[in-house]
Coordinates of C-alpha atoms in Angstrom, one line a residue:
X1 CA 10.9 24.2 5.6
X2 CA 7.6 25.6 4.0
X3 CA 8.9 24.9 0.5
X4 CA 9.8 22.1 1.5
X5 CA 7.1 20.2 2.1
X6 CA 5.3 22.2 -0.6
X7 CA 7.3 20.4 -3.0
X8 CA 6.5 17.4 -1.1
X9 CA 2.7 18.0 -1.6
X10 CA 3.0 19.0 -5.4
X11 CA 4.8 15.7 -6.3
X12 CA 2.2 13.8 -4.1
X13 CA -0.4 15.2 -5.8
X14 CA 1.3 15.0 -9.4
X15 CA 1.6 11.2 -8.8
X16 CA -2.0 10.4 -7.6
X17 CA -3.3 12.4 -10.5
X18 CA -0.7 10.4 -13.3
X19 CA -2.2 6.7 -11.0
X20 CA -5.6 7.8 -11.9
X21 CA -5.3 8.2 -15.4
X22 CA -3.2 5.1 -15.5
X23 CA -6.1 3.2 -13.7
X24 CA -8.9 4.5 -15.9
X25 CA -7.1 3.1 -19.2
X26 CA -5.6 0.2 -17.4
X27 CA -9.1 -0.9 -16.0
X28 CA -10.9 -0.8 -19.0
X29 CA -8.5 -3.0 -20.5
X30 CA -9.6 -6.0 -18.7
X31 CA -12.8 -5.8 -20.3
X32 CA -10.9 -5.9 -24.0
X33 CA -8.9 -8.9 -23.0
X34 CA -12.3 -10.4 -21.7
X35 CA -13.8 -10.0 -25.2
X36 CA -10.5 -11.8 -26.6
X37 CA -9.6 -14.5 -24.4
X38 CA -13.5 -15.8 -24.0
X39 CA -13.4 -16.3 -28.0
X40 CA -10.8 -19.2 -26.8
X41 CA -11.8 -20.6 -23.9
X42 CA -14.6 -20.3 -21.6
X43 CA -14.0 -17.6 -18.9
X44 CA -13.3 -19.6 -15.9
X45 CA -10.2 -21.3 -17.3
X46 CA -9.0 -18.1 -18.9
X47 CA -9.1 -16.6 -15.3
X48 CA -7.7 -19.7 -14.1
X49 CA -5.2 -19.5 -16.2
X50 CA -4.3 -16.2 -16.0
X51 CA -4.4 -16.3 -12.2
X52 CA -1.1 -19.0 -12.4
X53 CA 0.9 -17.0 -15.0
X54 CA 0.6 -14.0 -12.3
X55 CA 1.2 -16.2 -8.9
X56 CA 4.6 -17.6 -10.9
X57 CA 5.5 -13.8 -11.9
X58 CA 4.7 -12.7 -8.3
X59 CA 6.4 -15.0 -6.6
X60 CA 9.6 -14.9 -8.4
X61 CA 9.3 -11.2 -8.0
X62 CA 8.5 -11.4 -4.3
X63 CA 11.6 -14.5 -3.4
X64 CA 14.0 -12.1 -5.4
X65 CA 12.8 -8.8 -3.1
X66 CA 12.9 -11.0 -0.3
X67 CA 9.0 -10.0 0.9
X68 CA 7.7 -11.8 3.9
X69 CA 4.2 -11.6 5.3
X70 CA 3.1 -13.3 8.6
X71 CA -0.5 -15.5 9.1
X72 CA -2.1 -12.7 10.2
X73 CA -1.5 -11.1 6.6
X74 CA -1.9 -14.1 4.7
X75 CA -5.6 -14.2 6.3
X76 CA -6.5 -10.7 5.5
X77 CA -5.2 -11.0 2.0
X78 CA -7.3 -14.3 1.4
X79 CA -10.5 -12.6 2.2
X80 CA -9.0 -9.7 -0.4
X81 CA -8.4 -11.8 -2.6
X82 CA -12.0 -14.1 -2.3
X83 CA -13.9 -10.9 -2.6
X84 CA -12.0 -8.6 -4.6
X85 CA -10.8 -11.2 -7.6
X86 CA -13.1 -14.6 -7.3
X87 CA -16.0 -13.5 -6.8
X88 CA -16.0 -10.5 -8.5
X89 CA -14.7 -11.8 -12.0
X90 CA -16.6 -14.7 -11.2
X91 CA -20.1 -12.9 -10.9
X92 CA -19.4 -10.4 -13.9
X93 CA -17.6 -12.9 -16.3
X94 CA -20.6 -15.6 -15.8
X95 CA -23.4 -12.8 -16.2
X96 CA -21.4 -11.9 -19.9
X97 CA -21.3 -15.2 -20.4
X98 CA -25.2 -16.1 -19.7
X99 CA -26.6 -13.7 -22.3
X100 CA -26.2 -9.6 -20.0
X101 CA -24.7 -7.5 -22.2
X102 CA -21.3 -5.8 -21.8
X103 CA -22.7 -2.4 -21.7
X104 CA -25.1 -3.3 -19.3
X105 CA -22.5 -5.3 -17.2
X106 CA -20.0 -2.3 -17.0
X107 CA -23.6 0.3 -16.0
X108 CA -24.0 -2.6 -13.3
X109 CA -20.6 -2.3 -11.8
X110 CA -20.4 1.4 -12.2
X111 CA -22.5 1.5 -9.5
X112 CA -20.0 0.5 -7.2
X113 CA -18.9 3.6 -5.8
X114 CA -22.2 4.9 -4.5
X115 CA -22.3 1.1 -2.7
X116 CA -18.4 2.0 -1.4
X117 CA -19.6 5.9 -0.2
X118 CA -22.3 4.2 1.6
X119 CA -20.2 1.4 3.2
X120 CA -17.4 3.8 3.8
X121 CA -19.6 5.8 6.2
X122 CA -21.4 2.8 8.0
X123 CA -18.3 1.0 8.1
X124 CA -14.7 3.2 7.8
X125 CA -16.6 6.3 9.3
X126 CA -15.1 8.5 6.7
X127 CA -17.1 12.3 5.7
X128 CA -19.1 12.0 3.2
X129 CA -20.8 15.7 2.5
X130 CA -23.9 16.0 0.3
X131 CA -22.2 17.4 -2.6
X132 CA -19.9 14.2 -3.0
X133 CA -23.3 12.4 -3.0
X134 CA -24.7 14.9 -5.7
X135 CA -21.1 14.7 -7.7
X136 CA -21.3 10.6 -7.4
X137 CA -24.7 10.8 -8.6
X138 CA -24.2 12.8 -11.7
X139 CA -21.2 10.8 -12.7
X140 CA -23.5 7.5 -12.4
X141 CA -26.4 9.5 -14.6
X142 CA -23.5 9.9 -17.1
X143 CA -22.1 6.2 -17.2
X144 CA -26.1 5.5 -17.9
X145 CA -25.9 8.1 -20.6
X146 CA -22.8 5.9 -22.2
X147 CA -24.2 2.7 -22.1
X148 CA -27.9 3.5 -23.0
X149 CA -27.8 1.6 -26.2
X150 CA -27.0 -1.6 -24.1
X151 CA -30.4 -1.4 -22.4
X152 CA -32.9 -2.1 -24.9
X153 CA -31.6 -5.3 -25.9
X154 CA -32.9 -8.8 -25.4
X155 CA -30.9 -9.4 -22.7
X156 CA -30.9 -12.8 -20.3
X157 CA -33.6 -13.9 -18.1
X158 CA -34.3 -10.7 -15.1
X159 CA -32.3 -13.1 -12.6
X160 CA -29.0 -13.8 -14.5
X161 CA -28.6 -10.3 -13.6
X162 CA -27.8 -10.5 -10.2
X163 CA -24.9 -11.6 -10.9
X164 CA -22.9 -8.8 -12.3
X165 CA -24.7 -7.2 -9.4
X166 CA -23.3 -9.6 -6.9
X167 CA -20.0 -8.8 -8.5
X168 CA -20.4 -5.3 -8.1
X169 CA -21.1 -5.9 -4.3
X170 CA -18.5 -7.9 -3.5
X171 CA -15.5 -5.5 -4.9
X172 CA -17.2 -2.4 -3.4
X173 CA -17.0 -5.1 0.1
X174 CA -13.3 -6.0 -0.8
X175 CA -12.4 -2.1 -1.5
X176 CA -13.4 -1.3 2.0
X177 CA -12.4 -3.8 3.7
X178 CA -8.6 -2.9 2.4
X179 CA -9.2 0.1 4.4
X180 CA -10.9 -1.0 7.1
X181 CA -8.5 -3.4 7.6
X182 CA -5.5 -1.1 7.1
X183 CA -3.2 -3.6 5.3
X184 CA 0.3 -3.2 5.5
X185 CA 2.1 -5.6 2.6
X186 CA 3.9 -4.4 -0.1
X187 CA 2.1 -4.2 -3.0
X188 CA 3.5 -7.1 -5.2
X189 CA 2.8 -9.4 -1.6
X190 CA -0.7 -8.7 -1.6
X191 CA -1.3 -9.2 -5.1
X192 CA 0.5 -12.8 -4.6
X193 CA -1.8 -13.8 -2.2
X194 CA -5.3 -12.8 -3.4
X195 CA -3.4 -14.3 -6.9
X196 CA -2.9 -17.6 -5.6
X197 CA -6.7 -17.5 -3.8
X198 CA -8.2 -16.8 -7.2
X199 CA -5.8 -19.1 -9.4
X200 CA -6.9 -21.6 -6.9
X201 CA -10.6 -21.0 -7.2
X202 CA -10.7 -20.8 -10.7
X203 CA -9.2 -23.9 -11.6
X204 CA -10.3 -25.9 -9.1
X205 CA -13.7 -24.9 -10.8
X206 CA -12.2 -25.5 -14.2
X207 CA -10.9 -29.0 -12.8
X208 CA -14.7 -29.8 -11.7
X209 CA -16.1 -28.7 -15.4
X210 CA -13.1 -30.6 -17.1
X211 CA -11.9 -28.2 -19.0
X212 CA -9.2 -27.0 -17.1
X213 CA -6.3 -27.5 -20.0
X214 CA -5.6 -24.5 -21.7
X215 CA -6.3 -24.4 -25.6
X216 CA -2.6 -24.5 -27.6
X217 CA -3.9 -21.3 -29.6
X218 CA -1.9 -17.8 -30.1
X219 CA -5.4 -16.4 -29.4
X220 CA -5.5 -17.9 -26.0
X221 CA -2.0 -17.5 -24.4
X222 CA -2.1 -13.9 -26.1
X223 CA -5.3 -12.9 -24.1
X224 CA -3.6 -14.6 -21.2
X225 CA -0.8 -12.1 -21.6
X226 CA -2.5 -9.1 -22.1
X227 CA -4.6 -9.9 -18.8
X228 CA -1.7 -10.3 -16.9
X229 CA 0.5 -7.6 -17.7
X230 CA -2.5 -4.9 -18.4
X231 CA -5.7 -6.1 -15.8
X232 CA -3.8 -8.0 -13.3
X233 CA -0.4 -5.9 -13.0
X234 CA -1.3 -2.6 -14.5
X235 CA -5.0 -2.5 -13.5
X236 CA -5.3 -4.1 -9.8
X237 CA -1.6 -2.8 -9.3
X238 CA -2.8 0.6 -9.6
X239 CA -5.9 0.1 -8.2
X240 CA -4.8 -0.6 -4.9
X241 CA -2.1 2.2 -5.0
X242 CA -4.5 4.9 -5.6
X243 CA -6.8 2.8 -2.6
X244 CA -3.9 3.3 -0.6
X245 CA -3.3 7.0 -0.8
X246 CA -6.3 8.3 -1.6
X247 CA -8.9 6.3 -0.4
X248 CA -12.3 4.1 -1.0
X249 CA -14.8 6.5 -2.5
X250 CA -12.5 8.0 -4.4
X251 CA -11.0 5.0 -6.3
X252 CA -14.5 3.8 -6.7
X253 CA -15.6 7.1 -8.7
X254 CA -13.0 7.1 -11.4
X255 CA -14.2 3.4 -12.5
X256 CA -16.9 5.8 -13.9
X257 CA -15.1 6.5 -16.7
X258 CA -14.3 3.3 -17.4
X259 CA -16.9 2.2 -19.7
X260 CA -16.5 5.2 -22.3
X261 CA -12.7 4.3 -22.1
X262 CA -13.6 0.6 -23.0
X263 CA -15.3 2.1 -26.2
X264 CA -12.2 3.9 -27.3
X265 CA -10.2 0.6 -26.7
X266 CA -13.3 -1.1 -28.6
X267 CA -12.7 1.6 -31.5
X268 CA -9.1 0.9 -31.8
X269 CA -9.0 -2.3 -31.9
X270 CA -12.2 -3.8 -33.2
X271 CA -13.1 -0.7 -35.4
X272 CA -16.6 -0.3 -33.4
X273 CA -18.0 3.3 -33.7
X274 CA -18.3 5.7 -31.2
X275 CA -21.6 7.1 -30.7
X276 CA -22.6 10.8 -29.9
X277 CA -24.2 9.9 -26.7
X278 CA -21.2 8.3 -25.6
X279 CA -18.9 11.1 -25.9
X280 CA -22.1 13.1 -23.8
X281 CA -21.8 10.6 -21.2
X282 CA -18.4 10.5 -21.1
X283 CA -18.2 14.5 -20.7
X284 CA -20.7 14.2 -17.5
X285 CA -18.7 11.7 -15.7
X286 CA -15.8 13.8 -15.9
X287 CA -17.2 17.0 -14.5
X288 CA -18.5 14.8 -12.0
X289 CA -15.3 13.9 -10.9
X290 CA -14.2 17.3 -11.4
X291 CA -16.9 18.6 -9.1
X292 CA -15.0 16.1 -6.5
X293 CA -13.8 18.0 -3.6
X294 CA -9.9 18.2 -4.2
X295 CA -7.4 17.0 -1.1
X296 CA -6.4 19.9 1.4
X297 CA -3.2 21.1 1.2
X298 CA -1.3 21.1 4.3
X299 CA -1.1 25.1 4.3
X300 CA -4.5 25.2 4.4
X301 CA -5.1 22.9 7.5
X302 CA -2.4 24.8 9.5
X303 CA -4.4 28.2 8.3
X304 CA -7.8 27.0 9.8
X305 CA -6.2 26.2 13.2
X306 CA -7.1 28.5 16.1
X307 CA -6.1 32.3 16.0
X308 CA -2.3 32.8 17.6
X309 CA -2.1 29.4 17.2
X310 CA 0.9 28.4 14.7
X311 CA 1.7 24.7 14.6
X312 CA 4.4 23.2 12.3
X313 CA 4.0 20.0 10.3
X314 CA 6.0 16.6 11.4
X315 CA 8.4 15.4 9.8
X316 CA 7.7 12.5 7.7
X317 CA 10.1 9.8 9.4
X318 CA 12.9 9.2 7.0
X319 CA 12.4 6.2 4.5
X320 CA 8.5 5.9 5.0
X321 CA 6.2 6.9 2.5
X322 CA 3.6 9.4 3.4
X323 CA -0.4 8.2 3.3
X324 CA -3.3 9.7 2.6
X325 CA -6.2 10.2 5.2
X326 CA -8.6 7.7 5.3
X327 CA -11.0 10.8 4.9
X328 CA -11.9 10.9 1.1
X329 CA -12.0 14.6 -0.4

């Protein structure tokens, strides 16, 4: 029965580590497709857009699985959706797109998990130790290493940049309350819902601008594509699954490596160089999250219990997929 559910634990722990790797590269993508798809259109109808392509994917997907969510779930996915997909691309993509500079964009929103380990405390009550504050705090100094060369530039006026700090605010808000509110849809439901909430949004501020028709360019629909299949499926997909087992603080940290991983994308694709203090940066944010305090194994909780005490683990019921504490660490 041991080995059992020590084989259990190592696949568990195989598959978060495999989903945080996929969301680090996946993530950064949507910054790529940004750079793209904004060449073609301005950014609220490629989001618009975007968000259609994905609600018509997602619901065939969701009629053909069968998935059904009650009013209860369409409400908490709707305030998901508004805070973790409007507002959030809205506030980031319309600071780009008034003069702050990518770099310093992505330094704003990798501040987001020390505004989630904060939240998570007030809010989801989770531990939160000082060294987690110490490791979140290097890997922040490190994303700041990375994107130095973004700071000195001329920039937009001082109060264009609230809004990729608004942005910032309003995923860390939608990250915790995904826990907080300890949604139960499937994955490809939820994403439906907050879809149709942003695709709504979006073009109903395209509509209002007049420029809601999308251009008839490769260019355009191509971006489209890569921000539905990579950012919207791959990226948010995965973003929510590691939310899901792992919990708010941790997802939060690994978007710090997300702006070095942007510059190898940038590299690949564009041919910009890679500078020394980026690779620097990049190596501090991943001690950091190295430093971060790896889950328990279940041997070990059952070895801290009280002497003579010697409890064994329940059974996972059969069918249901085991989840992670909402403790972090």
């Amino acid at each position: 029965m041991h080995c059992k559910y020590t084989d259990l634990y190592g696949y568990l722990v195989g598959m978060d580590k495999l989903a945080a790797i996929a969301l680090v590269i996946l993530w950064s993508s949507g910054f790529i497709g940004a750079e793209n798809g904004t060449a073609h259109a301005p950014a609220h109808t490629l989001l618009g857009w975007r968000y259609l392509v994905a609600v018509a994917i997602l619901g065939a997907w969701c009629w053909y699985r069968g998935l059904r969510t009650t009013w209860a779930g369409v409400r908490r996915q709707s305030v998901l959706g508004f805070f973790s997909q409007f507002l959030y691309l809205a506030c980031v993509f319309g600071g780009v797109g008034l003069g702050v500079p990518a770099g310093t964009a992505a330094l704003i929103a990798a501040m987001q998990p020390l505004v989630v380990a904060g939240l998570a405390v007030r809010v989801l009550g989770e531990g939160f130790g000082v060294g987690k504050f110490v490791s979140l705090a290097v890997g922040f100094g490190g994303v700041v290493v990375v994107v130095a060369g973004d700071l000195g530039g001329e920039g937009a006026p001082w109060f264009v940049y609230l809004l990729p700090l608004a942005g910032m605010v309003s995923l860390a808000v939608g990250t915790v309350l995904e826990r907080k509110l300890q949604t139960t849809e499937p994955i490809p439901l939820a994403m439906l819902i907050q879809a149709c909430v942003a695709a709504g949004l979006f073009m109903t501020w395209s509509a209002a601008l007049g420029d809601a028709a999308p251009p008839v360019t490769i260019g355009f629909w191509g971006a489209v594509a890569w921000l539905v299949v990579l950012s919207t499926f791959g990226a948010y997909g995965t973003y929510m699954f590691v939310l899901r087992r792992s919990g708010a603080t941790r997802v939060s940290a690994l978007l710090y490596l997300t702006p070095a991983t942007t510059m190898v994308w940038a590299l690949l694709m564009f041919g910009d160089p890679i500078t020394w203090t980026a690779v620097a940066g990049t190596a501090i944010s991943a001690l950091a999250l190295c430093a971060w305090r790896r889950p328990t194994r279940p041997a070990d909780r059952t070895s801290r219990s009280s002497a003579g005490m010697h409890e064994s683990p329940s059974p996972t019921p059969a069918g249901s997929c085991p989840r992670a504490s909402n403790v972090d660490g």
